[in-house]
PDB file of C-alpha atoms in Angstrom:
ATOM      1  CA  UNK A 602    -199.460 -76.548  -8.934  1.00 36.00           C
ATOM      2  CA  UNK A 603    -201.037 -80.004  -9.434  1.00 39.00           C
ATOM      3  CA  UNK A 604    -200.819 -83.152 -10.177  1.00 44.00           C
ATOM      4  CA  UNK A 605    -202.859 -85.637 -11.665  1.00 41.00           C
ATOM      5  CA  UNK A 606    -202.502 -89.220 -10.582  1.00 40.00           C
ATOM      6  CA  UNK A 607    -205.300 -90.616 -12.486  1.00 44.00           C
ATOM      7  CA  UNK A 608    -205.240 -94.357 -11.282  1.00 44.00           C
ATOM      8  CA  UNK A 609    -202.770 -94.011  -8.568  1.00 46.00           C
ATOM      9  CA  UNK A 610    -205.191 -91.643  -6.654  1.00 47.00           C
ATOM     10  CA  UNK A 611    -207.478 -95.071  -6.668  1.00 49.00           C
ATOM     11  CA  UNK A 612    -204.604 -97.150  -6.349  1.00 52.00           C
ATOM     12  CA  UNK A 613    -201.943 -96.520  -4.713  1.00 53.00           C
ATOM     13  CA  UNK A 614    -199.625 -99.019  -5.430  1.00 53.00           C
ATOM     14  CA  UNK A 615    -199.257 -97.369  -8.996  1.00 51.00           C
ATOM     15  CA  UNK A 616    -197.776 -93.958  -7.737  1.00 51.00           C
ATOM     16  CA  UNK A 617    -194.758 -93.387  -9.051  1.00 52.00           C
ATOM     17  CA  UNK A 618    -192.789 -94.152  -5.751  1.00 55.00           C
ATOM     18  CA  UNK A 619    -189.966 -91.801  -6.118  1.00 49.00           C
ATOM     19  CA  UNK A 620    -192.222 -88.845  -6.816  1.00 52.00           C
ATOM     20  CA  UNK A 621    -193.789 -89.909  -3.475  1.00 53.00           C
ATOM     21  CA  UNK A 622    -190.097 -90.137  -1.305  1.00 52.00           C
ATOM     22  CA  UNK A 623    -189.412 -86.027  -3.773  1.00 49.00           C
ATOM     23  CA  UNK A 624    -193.307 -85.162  -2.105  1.00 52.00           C
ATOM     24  CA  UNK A 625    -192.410 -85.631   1.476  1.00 51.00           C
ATOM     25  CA  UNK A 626    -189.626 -83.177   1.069  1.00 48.00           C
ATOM     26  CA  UNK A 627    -190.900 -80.154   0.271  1.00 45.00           C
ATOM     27  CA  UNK A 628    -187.927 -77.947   0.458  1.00 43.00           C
ATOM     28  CA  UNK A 629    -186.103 -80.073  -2.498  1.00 40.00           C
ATOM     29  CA  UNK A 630    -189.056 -78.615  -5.101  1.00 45.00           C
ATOM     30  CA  UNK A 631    -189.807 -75.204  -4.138  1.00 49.00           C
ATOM     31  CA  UNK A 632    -191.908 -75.347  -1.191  1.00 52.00           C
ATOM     32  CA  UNK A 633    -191.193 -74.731   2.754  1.00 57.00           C
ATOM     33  CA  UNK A 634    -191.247 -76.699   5.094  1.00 57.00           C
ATOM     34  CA  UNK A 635    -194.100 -74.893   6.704  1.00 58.00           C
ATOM     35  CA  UNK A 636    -196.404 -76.139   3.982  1.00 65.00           C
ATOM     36  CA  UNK A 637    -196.511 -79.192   5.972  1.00 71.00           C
ATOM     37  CA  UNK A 638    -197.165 -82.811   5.269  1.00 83.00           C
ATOM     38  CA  UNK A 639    -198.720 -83.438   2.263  1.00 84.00           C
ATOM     39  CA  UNK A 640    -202.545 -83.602   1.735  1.00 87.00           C
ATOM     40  CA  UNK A 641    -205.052 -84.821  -1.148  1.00 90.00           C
ATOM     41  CA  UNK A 642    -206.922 -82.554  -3.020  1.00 91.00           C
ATOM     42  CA  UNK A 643    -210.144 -83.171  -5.013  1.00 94.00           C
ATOM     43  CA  UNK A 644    -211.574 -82.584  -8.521  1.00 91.00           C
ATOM     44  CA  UNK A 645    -213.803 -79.641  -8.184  1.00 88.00           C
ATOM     45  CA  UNK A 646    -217.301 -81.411  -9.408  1.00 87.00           C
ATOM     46  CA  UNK A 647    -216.740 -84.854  -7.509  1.00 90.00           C
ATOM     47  CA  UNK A 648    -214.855 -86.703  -4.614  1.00 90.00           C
ATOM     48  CA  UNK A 649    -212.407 -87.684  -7.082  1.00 92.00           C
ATOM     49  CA  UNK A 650    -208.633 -86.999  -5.652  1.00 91.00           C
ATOM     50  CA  UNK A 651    -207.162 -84.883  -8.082  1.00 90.00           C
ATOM     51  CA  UNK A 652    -203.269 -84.525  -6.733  1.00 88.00           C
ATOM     52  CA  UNK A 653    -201.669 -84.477  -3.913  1.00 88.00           C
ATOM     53  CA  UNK A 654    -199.625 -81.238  -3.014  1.00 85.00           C
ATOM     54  CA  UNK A 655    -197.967 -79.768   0.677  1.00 86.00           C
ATOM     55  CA  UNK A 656    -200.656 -79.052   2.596  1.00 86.00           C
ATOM     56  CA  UNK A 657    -200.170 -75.673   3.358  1.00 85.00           C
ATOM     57  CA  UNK A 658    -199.830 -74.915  -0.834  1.00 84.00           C
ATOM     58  CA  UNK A 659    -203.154 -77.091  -1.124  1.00 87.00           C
ATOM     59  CA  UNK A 660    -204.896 -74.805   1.759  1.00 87.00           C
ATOM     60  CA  UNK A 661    -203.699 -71.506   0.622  1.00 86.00           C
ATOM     61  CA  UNK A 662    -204.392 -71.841  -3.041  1.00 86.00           C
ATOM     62  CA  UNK A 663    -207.954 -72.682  -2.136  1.00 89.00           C
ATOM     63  CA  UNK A 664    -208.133 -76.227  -3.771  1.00 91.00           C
ATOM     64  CA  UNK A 665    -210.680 -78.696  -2.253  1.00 95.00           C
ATOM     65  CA  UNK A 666    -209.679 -80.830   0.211  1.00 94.00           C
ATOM     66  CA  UNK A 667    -211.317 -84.169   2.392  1.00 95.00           C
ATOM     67  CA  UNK A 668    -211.840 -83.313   5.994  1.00 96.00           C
ATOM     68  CA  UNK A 669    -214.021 -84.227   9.132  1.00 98.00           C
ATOM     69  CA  UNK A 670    -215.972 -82.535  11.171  1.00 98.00           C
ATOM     70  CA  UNK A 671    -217.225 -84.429  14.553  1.00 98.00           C
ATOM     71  CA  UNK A 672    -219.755 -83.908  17.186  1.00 98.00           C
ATOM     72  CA  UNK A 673    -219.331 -84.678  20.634  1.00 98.00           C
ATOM     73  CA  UNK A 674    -222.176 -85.152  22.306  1.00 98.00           C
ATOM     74  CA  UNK A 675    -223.260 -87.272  25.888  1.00 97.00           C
ATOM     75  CA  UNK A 676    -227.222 -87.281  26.430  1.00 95.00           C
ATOM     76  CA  UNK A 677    -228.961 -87.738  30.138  1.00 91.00           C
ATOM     77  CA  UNK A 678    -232.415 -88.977  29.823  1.00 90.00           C
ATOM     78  CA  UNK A 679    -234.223 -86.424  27.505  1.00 89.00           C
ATOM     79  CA  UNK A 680    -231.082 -83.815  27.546  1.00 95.00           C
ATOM     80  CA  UNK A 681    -228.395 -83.810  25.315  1.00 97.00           C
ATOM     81  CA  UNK A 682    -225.263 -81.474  25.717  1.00 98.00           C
ATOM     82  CA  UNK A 683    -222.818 -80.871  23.175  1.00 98.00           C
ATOM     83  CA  UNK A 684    -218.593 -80.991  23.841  1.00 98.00           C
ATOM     84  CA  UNK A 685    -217.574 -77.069  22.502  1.00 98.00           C
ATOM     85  CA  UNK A 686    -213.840 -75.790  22.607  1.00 98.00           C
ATOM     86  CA  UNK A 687    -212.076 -72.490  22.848  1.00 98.00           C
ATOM     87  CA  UNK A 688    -209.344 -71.721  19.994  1.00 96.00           C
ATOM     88  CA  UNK A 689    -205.663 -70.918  21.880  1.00 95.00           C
ATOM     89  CA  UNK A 690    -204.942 -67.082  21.410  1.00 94.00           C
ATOM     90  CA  UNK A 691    -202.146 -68.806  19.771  1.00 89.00           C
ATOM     91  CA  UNK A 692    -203.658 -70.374  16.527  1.00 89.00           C
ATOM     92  CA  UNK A 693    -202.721 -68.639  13.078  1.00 84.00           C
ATOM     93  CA  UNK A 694    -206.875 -69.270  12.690  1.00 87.00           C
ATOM     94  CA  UNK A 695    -209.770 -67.941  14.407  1.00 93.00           C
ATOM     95  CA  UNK A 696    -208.073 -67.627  17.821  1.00 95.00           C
ATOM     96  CA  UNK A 697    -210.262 -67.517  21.194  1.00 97.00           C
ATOM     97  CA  UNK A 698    -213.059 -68.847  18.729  1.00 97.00           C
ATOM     98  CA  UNK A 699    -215.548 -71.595  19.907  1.00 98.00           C
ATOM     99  CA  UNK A 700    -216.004 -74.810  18.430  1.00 98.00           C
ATOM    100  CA  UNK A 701    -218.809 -77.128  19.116  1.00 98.00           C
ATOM    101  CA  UNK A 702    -216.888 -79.461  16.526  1.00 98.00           C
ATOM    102  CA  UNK A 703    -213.552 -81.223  16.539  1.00 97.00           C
ATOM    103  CA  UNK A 704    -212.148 -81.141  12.653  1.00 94.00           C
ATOM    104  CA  UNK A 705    -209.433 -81.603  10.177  1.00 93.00           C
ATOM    105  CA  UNK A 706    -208.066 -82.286   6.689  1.00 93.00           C
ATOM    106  CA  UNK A 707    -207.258 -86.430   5.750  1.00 94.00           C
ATOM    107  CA  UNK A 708    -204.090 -87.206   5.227  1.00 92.00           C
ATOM    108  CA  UNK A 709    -202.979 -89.099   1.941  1.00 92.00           C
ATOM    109  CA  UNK A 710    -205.026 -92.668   1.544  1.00 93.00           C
ATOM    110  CA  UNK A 711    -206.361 -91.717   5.225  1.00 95.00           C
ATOM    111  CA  UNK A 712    -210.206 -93.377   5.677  1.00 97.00           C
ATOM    112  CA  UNK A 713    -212.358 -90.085   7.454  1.00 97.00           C
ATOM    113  CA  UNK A 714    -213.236 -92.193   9.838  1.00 98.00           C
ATOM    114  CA  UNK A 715    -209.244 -92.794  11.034  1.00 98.00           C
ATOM    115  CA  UNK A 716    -209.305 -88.809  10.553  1.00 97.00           C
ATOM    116  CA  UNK A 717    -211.976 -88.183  12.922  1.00 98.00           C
ATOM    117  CA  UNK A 718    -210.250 -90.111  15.390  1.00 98.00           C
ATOM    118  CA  UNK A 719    -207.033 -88.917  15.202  1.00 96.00           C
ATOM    119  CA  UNK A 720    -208.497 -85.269  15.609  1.00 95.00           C
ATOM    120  CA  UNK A 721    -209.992 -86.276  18.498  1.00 96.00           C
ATOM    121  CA  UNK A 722    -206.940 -87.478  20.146  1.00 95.00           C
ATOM    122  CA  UNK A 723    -204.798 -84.593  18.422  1.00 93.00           C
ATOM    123  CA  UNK A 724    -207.165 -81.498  19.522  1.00 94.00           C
ATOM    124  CA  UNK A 725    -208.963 -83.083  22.906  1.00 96.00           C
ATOM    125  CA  UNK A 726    -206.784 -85.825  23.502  1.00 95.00           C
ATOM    126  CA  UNK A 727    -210.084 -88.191  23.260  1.00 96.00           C
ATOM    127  CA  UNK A 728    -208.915 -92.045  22.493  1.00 94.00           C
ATOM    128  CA  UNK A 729    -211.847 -93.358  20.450  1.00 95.00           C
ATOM    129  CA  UNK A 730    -211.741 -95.830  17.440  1.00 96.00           C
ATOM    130  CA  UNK A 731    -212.831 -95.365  14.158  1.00 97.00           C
ATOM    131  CA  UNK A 732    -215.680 -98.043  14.854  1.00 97.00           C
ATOM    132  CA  UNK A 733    -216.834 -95.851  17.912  1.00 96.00           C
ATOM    133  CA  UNK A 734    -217.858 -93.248  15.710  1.00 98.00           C
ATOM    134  CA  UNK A 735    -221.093 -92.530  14.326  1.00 98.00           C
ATOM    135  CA  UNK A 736    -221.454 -91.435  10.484  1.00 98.00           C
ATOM    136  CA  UNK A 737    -224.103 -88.722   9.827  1.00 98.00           C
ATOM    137  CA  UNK A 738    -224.221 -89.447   6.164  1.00 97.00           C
ATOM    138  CA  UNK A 739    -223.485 -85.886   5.632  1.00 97.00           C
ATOM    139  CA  UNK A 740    -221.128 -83.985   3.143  1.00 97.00           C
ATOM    140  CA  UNK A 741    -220.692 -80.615   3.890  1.00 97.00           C
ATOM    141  CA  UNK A 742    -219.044 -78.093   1.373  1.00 97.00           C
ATOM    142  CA  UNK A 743    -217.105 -75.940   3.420  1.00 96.00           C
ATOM    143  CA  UNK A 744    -215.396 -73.327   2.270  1.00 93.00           C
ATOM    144  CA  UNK A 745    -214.250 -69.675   4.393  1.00 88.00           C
ATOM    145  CA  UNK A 746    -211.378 -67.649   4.424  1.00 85.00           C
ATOM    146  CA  UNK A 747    -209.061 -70.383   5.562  1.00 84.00           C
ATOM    147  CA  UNK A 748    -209.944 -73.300   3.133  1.00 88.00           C
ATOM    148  CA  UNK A 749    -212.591 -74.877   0.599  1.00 94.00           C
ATOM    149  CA  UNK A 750    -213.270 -78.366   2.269  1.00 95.00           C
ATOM    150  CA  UNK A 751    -215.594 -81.391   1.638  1.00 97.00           C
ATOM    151  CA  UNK A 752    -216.440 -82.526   4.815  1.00 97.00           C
ATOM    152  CA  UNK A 753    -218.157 -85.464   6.375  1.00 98.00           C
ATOM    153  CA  UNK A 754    -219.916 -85.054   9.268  1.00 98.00           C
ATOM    154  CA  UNK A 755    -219.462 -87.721  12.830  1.00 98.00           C
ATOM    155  CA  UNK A 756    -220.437 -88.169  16.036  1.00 98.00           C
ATOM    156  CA  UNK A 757    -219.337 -89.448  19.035  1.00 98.00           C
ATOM    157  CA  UNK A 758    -221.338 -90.404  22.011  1.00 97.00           C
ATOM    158  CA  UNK A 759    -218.937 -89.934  25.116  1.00 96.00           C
ATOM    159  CA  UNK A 760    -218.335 -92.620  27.458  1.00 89.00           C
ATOM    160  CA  UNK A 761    -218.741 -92.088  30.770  1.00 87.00           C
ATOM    161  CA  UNK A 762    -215.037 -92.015  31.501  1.00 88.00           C
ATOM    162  CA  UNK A 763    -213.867 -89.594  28.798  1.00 93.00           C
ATOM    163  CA  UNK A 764    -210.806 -87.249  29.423  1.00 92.00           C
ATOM    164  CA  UNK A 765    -210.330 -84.154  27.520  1.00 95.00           C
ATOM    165  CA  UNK A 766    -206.434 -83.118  27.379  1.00 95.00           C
ATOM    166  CA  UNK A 767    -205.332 -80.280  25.753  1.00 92.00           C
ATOM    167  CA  UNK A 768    -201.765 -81.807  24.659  1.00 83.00           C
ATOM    168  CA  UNK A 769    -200.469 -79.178  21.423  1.00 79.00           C
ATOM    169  CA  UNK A 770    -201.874 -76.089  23.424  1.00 84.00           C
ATOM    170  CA  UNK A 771    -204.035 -75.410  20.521  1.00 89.00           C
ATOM    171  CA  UNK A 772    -207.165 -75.372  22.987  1.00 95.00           C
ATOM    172  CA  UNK A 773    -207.510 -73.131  25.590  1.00 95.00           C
ATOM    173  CA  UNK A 774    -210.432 -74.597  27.240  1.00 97.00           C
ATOM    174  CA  UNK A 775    -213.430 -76.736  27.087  1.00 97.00           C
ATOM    175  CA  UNK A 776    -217.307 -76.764  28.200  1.00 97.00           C
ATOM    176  CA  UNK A 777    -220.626 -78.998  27.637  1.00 97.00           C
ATOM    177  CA  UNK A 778    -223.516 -76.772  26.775  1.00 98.00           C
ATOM    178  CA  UNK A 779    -226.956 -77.779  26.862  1.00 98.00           C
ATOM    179  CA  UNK A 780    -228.629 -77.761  23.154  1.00 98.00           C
ATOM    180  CA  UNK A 781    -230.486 -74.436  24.643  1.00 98.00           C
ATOM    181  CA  UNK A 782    -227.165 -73.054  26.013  1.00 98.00           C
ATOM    182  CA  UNK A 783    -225.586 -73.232  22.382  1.00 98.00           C
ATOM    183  CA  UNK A 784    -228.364 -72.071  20.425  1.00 98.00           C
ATOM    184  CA  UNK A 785    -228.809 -69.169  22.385  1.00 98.00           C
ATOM    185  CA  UNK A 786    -225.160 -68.655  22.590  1.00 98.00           C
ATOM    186  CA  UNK A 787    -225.271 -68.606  18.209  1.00 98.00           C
ATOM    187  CA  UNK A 788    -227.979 -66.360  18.215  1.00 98.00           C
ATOM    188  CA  UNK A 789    -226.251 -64.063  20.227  1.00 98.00           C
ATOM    189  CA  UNK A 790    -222.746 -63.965  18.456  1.00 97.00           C
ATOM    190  CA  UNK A 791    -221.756 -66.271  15.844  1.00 97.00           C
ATOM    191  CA  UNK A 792    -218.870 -63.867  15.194  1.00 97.00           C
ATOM    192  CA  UNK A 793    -217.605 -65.719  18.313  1.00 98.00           C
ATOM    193  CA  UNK A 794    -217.745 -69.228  16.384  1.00 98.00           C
ATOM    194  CA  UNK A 795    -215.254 -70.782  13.889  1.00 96.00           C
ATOM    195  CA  UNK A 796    -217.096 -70.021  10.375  1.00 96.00           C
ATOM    196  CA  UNK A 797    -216.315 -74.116   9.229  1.00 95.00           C
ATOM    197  CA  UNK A 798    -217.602 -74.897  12.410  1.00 97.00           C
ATOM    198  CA  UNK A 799    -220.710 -73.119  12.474  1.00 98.00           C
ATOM    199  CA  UNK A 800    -221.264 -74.480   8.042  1.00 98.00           C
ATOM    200  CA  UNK A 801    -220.992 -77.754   9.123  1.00 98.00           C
ATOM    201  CA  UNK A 802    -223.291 -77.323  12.498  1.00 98.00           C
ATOM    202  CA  UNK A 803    -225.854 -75.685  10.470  1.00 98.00           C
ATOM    203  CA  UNK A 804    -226.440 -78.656   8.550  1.00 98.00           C
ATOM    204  CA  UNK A 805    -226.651 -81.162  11.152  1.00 98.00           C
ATOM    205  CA  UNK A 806    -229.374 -78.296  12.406  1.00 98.00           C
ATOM    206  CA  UNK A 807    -230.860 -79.156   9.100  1.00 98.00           C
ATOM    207  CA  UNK A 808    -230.217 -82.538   9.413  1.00 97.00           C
ATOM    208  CA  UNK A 809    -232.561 -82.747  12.604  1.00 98.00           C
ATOM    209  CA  UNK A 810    -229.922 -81.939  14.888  1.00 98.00           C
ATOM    210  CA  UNK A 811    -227.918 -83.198  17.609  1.00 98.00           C
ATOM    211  CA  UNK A 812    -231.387 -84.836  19.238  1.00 97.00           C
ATOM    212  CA  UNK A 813    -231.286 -86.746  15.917  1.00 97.00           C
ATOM    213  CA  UNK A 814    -228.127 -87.701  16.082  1.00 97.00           C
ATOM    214  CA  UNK A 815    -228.816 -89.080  19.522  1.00 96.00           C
ATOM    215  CA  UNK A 816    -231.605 -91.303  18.262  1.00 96.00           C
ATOM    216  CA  UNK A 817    -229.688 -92.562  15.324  1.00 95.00           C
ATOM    217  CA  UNK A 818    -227.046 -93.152  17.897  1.00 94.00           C
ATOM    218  CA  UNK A 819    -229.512 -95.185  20.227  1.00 92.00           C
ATOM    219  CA  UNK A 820    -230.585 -97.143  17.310  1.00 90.00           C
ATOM    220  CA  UNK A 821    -227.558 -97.916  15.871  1.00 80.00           C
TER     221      UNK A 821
END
């Protein structure tokens, strides 16, 4: 199912505000409420939003969403370690996977970088504002098993007072790796790694890496 808003996707005041109030409950048109809140989904050739749909429809009927993917990194002199996370046991995807990035899907009209923040605060329980994050100027084209994603790549230096909380028990546990720590860690079993994860960290690999990032970060 979609639908095509055609100027309301660029302006939102145009949407058809009783088709937004039928949206938010699902139940009333044929979906369940475990399809979740509702989320944008784009043309496949562009960044255009196509429709919006329940998330959970969107997700399993592989149509191409906006999300975030953000690195976490804190760097000592010439060493730079990244932020990685265990899946719970409990997640419907890739549980007791690592992460060595914190992502998500937008919600509807949501800037990325308002996304990247609240998935800090909603996975890692990290408070950091939108302007505290660092855009890589990277698009990565995700797409696994789970979901077909464009996502743009952020980082976050962390201050030396961060707290990591686990608050939705979606995280079992968390650990900062040196940059020699994780690579040797992928080459020895990316099975162990969450496949959107490991897309997007490939091309900040490509991208110069997270020493890179640190520089840009520096100069910013």
């Amino acid at each position: 199912v979609a639908w095509e808003y055609g100027p309301a996707s660029v302006e939102p005041s145009q949407a058809d505000e009783r088709l937004l109030e039928v949206l938010k409950e699902p139940r009333e048109w044929g979906f369940g409420k475990e399809d979740g809140e509702l989320a944008e989904f784009l043309h496949d050739t562009s960044s255009e939003v196509a429709g919006i749909g329940p998330r959970g429809a969107v997700v399993r009927r592989g149509m191409r969403c906006r999300g975030v993917g953000v690195l976490i990194f804190e760097r000592s002199g010439d060493e730079v370690r990244v932020l990685c996370h265990q899946r719970s046991q409990a997640k419907a995807t890739f549980p007791g996977r690592w992460d060595m990035l914190v992502g998500g899907l937008a919600r509807v009209g949501e800037a990325l970088s308002h996304t990247a923040a609240r998935e800090l605060g909603e996975e890692l329980g990290i408070e950091a504002g939108p302007e505290q994050l660092l855009p890589l100027g990277l698009t990565v084209e995700v797409s696994d098993q789970v979901m077909h994603c464009s996502c743009e790549a952020f980082a976050l230096r962390a201050p030396p007072d961060m707290k990591v909380a686990f608050r939705d028990g979606e995280v079992a546990q968390s650990s900062w790796l040196s940059l020699a720590d994780l690579r040797a860690r992928l080459a020895s079993d990316r099975a162990g790694w969450v496949d959107s994860g490991l897309q997007v960290w490939d091309a900040i690999e490509e991208f110069g890496g997270p020493e890179r990032v640190a520089a840009l970060h520096a100069s910013a």
